[in-house]
Amino acid sequence: MSVTIPSAIPAESLRAWYDDEPRVSDVALYDMTAQGATTLASVLIERQLATADEREREYWAARVRLVNQQRTALDPDDRLGLIAQQQAWLDEIDALTGQASRRIA
């Protein structure tokens, strides 16, 4: 099953969207948020591999480590925290890729 989050949802309404979407249980929300971390990490690794500058490579590597730490720290019982973290990662993916990243599978 895949759920598509409409790109027109403002960040402050993401919680309302999830509250109104009956197919998204807390377990599914946790999995989708963790997948957001994986997606962001892949974008960051692409950036890391694409640069020849050692300092910039280390910057991207540090960002990957931080995202992995954040993923590890996700609390599956904190629905609001999961939604907020997911939104932050989606926003960063959007900023780095210039594409709307609202599809969560």
Coordinates of N, CA, C and O in Angstrom, one line a residue:
M1 N 0.9 -1.2 0.0 CA 0.0 0.0 0.0 C 0.9 1.2 0.0 O 1.9 1.3 0.7
S2 N 0.5 2.2 -0.7 CA 1.2 3.5 -0.7 C 0.2 4.6 -0.5 O -0.9 4.5 -0.9
V3 N 0.7 5.6 0.2 CA -0.2 6.8 0.5 C 0.5 8.0 -0.1 O 1.7 8.2 0.1
T4 N -0.2 8.8 -0.8 CA 0.3 10.0 -1.4 C -0.1 11.2 -0.6 O -1.3 11.4 -0.5
I5 N 0.8 11.9 -0.1 CA 0.5 13.2 0.6 C 0.4 14.3 -0.4 O 1.4 14.5 -1.1
P6 N -0.7 14.9 -0.5 CA -0.9 16.0 -1.5 C 0.2 17.1 -1.2 O 0.4 17.5 0.0
S7 N 0.8 17.6 -2.2 CA 1.9 18.6 -2.0 C 1.3 19.9 -1.6 O 2.1 20.8 -1.1
A8 N 0.0 20.1 -1.6 CA -0.6 21.4 -1.2 C -0.8 21.5 0.3 O -1.2 22.5 0.8
I9 N -0.5 20.5 1.1 CA -0.6 20.5 2.5 C 0.4 21.4 3.1 O 1.6 21.0 3.0
P10 N 0.1 22.5 3.8 CA 1.1 23.2 4.5 C 1.6 22.4 5.7 O 0.9 21.6 6.2
A11 N 2.8 22.7 6.2 CA 3.4 21.9 7.2 C 2.6 21.8 8.5 O 2.5 20.8 9.1
E12 N 1.9 22.9 8.8 CA 1.1 22.9 10.0 C -0.2 22.1 9.9 O -0.8 21.8 10.9
S13 N -0.5 21.7 8.7 CA -1.7 20.9 8.4 C -1.4 19.4 8.3 O -2.3 18.6 8.1
L14 N -0.1 19.0 8.3 CA 0.2 17.6 8.1 C -0.4 16.7 9.1 O -0.9 15.7 8.8
R15 N -0.4 17.2 10.4 CA -1.0 16.4 11.5 C -2.5 16.3 11.2 O -3.0 15.2 11.3
A16 N -3.2 17.3 10.8 CA -4.6 17.2 10.5 C -4.8 16.2 9.3 O -5.8 15.4 9.4
W17 N -4.0 16.2 8.3 CA -4.1 15.3 7.2 C -4.0 13.9 7.8 O -4.8 13.0 7.4
Y18 N -3.0 13.6 8.6 CA -2.8 12.2 9.1 C -4.0 11.9 10.0 O -4.4 10.7 10.1
D19 N -4.5 12.8 10.8 CA -5.7 12.6 11.7 C -6.9 12.2 10.9 O -7.7 11.4 11.3
D20 N -7.0 12.7 9.7 CA -8.2 12.5 8.8 C -8.0 11.2 7.9 O -8.9 10.8 7.2
E21 N -6.8 10.7 7.9 CA -6.5 9.6 7.0 C -6.5 8.3 7.8 O -5.6 7.9 8.5
P22 N -7.6 7.5 7.7 CA -7.8 6.4 8.6 C -6.8 5.2 8.3 O -6.6 4.4 9.1
R23 N -6.2 5.2 7.1 CA -5.3 4.1 6.8 C -4.0 4.2 7.4 O -3.2 3.3 7.4
V24 N -3.7 5.3 8.0 CA -2.3 5.6 8.5 C -2.3 5.4 10.1 O -2.7 6.3 10.8
S25 N -2.0 4.2 10.5 CA -1.9 3.9 11.9 C -0.6 4.4 12.4 O 0.3 4.9 11.7
D26 N -0.4 4.4 13.7 CA 0.8 4.9 14.3 C 2.0 4.0 13.8 O 3.1 4.6 13.6
V27 N 1.8 2.7 13.7 CA 2.9 1.9 13.2 C 3.2 2.3 11.8 O 4.4 2.4 11.4
A28 N 2.2 2.5 10.9 CA 2.5 2.9 9.5 C 3.2 4.3 9.5 O 4.1 4.5 8.7
L29 N 2.8 5.2 10.4 CA 3.4 6.5 10.4 C 4.9 6.4 10.8 O 5.7 7.1 10.2
Y30 N 5.2 5.6 11.8 CA 6.5 5.4 12.2 C 7.4 4.8 11.0 O 8.5 5.3 10.7
D31 N 6.8 3.8 10.3 CA 7.5 3.3 9.1 C 7.8 4.3 8.0 O 8.8 4.4 7.4
M32 N 6.7 5.1 7.8 CA 6.9 6.1 6.7 C 7.9 7.2 7.1 O 8.6 7.7 6.3
T33 N 7.9 7.6 8.4 CA 8.9 8.5 8.9 C 10.3 8.0 8.8 O 11.2 8.7 8.3
A34 N 10.5 6.7 9.2 CA 11.8 6.1 9.0 C 12.2 6.1 7.6 O 13.4 6.3 7.2
Q35 N 11.3 5.8 6.7 CA 11.6 5.8 5.2 C 12.0 7.2 4.8 O 12.8 7.3 3.9
G36 N 11.4 8.2 5.3 CA 11.8 9.6 5.0 C 13.3 9.8 5.3 O 14.0 10.5 4.6
A37 N 13.7 9.2 6.5 CA 15.1 9.3 6.8 C 16.0 8.6 5.8 O 17.1 9.2 5.4
T38 N 15.6 7.5 5.4 CA 16.3 6.7 4.4 C 16.4 7.5 3.0 O 17.5 7.6 2.4
T39 N 15.3 8.1 2.6 CA 15.3 8.9 1.4 C 16.2 10.1 1.5 O 17.0 10.4 0.6
L40 N 16.1 10.8 2.6 CA 17.0 12.0 2.8 C 18.5 11.5 2.9 O 19.3 12.2 2.2
A41 N 18.8 10.5 3.6 CA 20.2 10.0 3.6 C 20.7 9.7 2.2 O 21.8 10.0 1.9
S42 N 19.9 9.1 1.4 CA 20.3 8.8 0.0 C 20.6 10.1 -0.8 O 21.6 10.1 -1.5
V43 N 19.8 11.1 -0.6 CA 20.1 12.4 -1.2 C 21.4 13.0 -0.7 O 22.2 13.5 -1.5
L44 N 21.6 12.9 0.6 CA 22.8 13.4 1.2 C 24.0 12.7 0.7 O 25.1 13.3 0.4
I45 N 23.9 11.4 0.6 CA 25.1 10.6 0.1 C 25.4 10.9 -1.3 O 26.5 11.0 -1.7
E46 N 24.3 11.1 -2.2 CA 24.6 11.5 -3.5 C 25.4 12.8 -3.6 O 26.3 13.0 -4.4
R47 N 25.0 13.8 -2.7 CA 25.8 15.0 -2.6 C 27.2 14.8 -2.2 O 28.1 15.4 -2.7
Q48 N 27.4 13.9 -1.2 CA 28.7 13.6 -0.7 C 29.6 13.0 -1.8 O 30.7 13.4 -2.0
L49 N 29.0 12.1 -2.6 CA 29.8 11.4 -3.6 C 30.1 12.3 -4.8 O 31.0 12.1 -5.6
A50 N 29.2 13.4 -5.0 CA 29.4 14.2 -6.2 C 30.4 15.3 -6.0 O 30.7 16.0 -7.0
T51 N 30.9 15.5 -4.8 CA 31.8 16.7 -4.6 C 33.3 16.1 -4.5 O 33.5 15.1 -4.0
A52 N 34.2 16.9 -5.0 CA 35.6 16.6 -4.9 C 36.2 17.3 -3.7 O 37.4 17.0 -3.4
D53 N 35.5 18.2 -3.1 CA 36.1 19.0 -2.0 C 35.9 18.2 -0.7 O 34.8 17.8 -0.3
E54 N 37.0 17.9 0.0 CA 37.1 17.1 1.2 C 36.2 17.7 2.3 O 35.5 16.9 3.0
R55 N 36.3 19.0 2.5 CA 35.5 19.6 3.6 C 34.0 19.5 3.3 O 33.2 19.2 4.2
E56 N 33.6 19.6 2.0 CA 32.2 19.5 1.7 C 31.8 18.0 1.8 O 30.6 17.8 2.3
R57 N 32.6 17.1 1.4 CA 32.3 15.7 1.6 C 32.1 15.4 3.1 O 31.1 14.6 3.4
E58 N 32.9 15.9 3.9 CA 32.7 15.7 5.4 C 31.4 16.3 5.9 O 30.8 15.7 6.8
Y59 N 31.1 17.5 5.4 CA 29.8 18.1 5.7 C 28.6 17.2 5.4 O 27.8 16.9 6.3
W60 N 28.6 16.6 4.2 CA 27.5 15.8 3.8 C 27.5 14.5 4.6 O 26.5 14.0 5.0
A61 N 28.7 14.0 4.9 CA 28.8 12.7 5.7 C 28.3 13.0 7.1 O 27.6 12.1 7.7
A62 N 28.6 14.2 7.7 CA 28.0 14.5 9.0 C 26.5 14.6 9.0 O 25.9 14.2 10.0
R63 N 26.0 15.2 7.9 CA 24.5 15.3 7.8 C 23.9 13.9 7.8 O 22.9 13.6 8.4
V64 N 24.5 13.0 7.0 CA 24.0 11.6 7.0 C 24.0 11.0 8.4 O 23.1 10.3 8.8
R65 N 25.1 11.2 9.1 CA 25.2 10.7 10.5 C 24.1 11.2 11.4 O 23.5 10.5 12.2
L66 N 23.9 12.5 11.3 CA 22.8 13.2 12.1 C 21.5 12.6 11.7 O 20.7 12.3 12.6
V67 N 21.2 12.4 10.5 CA 19.9 11.8 10.1 C 19.7 10.4 10.6 O 18.7 10.1 11.1
N68 N 20.8 9.7 10.6 CA 20.8 8.3 11.1 C 20.5 8.3 12.6 O 19.8 7.5 13.2
Q69 N 21.1 9.3 13.3 CA 20.9 9.4 14.8 C 19.5 9.8 15.0 O 18.8 9.3 16.0
Q70 N 19.0 10.7 14.2 CA 17.6 11.1 14.4 C 16.6 10.0 14.2 O 15.6 9.8 14.9
R71 N 16.9 9.2 13.1 CA 16.0 8.0 12.9 C 16.1 7.1 14.0 O 15.0 6.5 14.5
T72 N 17.2 6.8 14.6 CA 17.4 5.9 15.7 C 16.6 6.4 16.9 O 16.1 5.6 17.7
A73 N 16.5 7.7 17.1 CA 15.9 8.3 18.2 C 14.4 8.5 18.1 O 13.7 8.9 19.0
L74 N 13.8 8.1 16.9 CA 12.4 8.2 16.7 C 11.6 7.5 17.8 O 11.9 6.3 18.1
D75 N 10.6 8.1 18.3 CA 9.7 7.4 19.3 C 8.5 7.0 18.7 O 7.6 7.8 18.2
P76 N 8.3 5.7 18.5 CA 7.1 5.2 17.8 C 5.8 5.5 18.5 O 4.7 5.5 17.9
D77 N 5.8 6.0 19.8 CA 4.6 6.3 20.5 C 4.3 7.8 20.5 O 3.4 8.3 21.1
D78 N 5.2 8.6 19.8 CA 5.0 10.1 19.7 C 4.6 10.5 18.3 O 5.4 10.9 17.5
R79 N 3.3 10.4 18.1 CA 2.7 10.7 16.8 C 3.0 12.1 16.3 O 3.4 12.3 15.2
L80 N 2.9 13.1 17.2 CA 3.2 14.4 16.8 C 4.7 14.6 16.5 O 5.0 15.3 15.5
G81 N 5.5 14.0 17.2 CA 7.0 14.1 17.0 C 7.3 13.4 15.6 O 8.2 13.9 14.9
L82 N 6.7 12.3 15.3 CA 6.9 11.6 14.1 C 6.5 12.5 12.9 O 7.2 12.6 11.9
I83 N 5.3 13.1 13.0 CA 4.8 14.0 12.0 C 5.8 15.2 11.8 O 6.1 15.5 10.7
A84 N 6.2 15.8 12.9 CA 7.1 16.9 12.8 C 8.4 16.5 12.1 O 8.9 17.3 11.3
Q85 N 9.0 15.4 12.6 CA 10.2 15.0 12.0 C 10.1 14.6 10.5 O 10.9 15.0 9.7
Q86 N 9.0 14.0 10.2 CA 8.8 13.6 8.8 C 8.7 14.9 7.9 O 9.3 15.0 6.9
Q87 N 8.0 15.9 8.4 CA 7.8 17.2 7.7 C 9.2 17.8 7.5 O 9.5 18.3 6.4
A88 N 10.0 17.8 8.6 CA 11.3 18.4 8.5 C 12.2 17.7 7.4 O 12.9 18.4 6.6
W89 N 12.1 16.4 7.4 CA 12.9 15.6 6.4 C 12.4 15.9 5.0 O 13.1 16.0 4.0
L90 N 11.0 15.9 4.8 CA 10.5 16.2 3.5 C 10.9 17.6 3.0 O 11.2 17.8 1.9
D91 N 10.9 18.6 3.9 CA 11.3 19.9 3.6 C 12.7 20.0 3.1 O 13.1 20.6 2.2
E92 N 13.6 19.2 3.8 CA 15.0 19.2 3.5 C 15.2 18.5 2.1 O 16.0 19.0 1.3
I93 N 14.5 17.4 1.9 CA 14.6 16.7 0.6 C 14.2 17.7 -0.5 O 14.8 17.8 -1.6
D94 N 13.1 18.4 -0.3 CA 12.6 19.3 -1.3 C 13.6 20.4 -1.6 O 13.9 20.8 -2.7
A95 N 14.2 20.9 -0.5 CA 15.2 22.0 -0.7 C 16.5 21.5 -1.4 O 17.0 22.2 -2.2
L96 N 16.9 20.3 -1.2 CA 18.1 19.7 -1.8 C 17.8 19.3 -3.2 O 18.7 19.3 -4.1
T97 N 16.6 18.8 -3.5 CA 16.4 18.3 -4.9 C 15.6 19.2 -5.8 O 15.6 19.0 -7.0
G98 N 14.9 20.2 -5.2 CA 14.1 21.1 -5.9 C 12.8 20.4 -6.4 O 12.2 20.9 -7.3
Q99 N 12.5 19.3 -5.8 CA 11.3 18.6 -6.2 C 10.4 18.4 -5.0 O 10.9 18.2 -3.9
A100 N 9.1 18.3 -5.2 CA 8.2 18.0 -4.1 C 8.3 16.6 -3.7 O 8.2 15.7 -4.6
S101 N 8.6 16.3 -2.5 CA 8.8 14.9 -2.0 C 7.7 14.5 -1.1 O 7.9 14.2 0.1
R102 N 6.5 14.5 -1.6 CA 5.3 14.2 -0.7 C 4.8 12.8 -0.9 O 3.9 12.4 -0.2
R103 N 5.5 12.0 -1.7 CA 5.0 10.6 -1.8 C 5.7 9.7 -0.8 O 6.9 9.7 -0.8
I104 N 5.0 9.0 0.0 CA 5.5 8.1 1.0 C 5.0 6.8 0.6 O 3.8 6.6 0.5
A105 N 5.9 5.8 0.5 CA 5.4 4.4 0.2 C 5.6 3.5 1.4 O 6.4 3.7 2.2

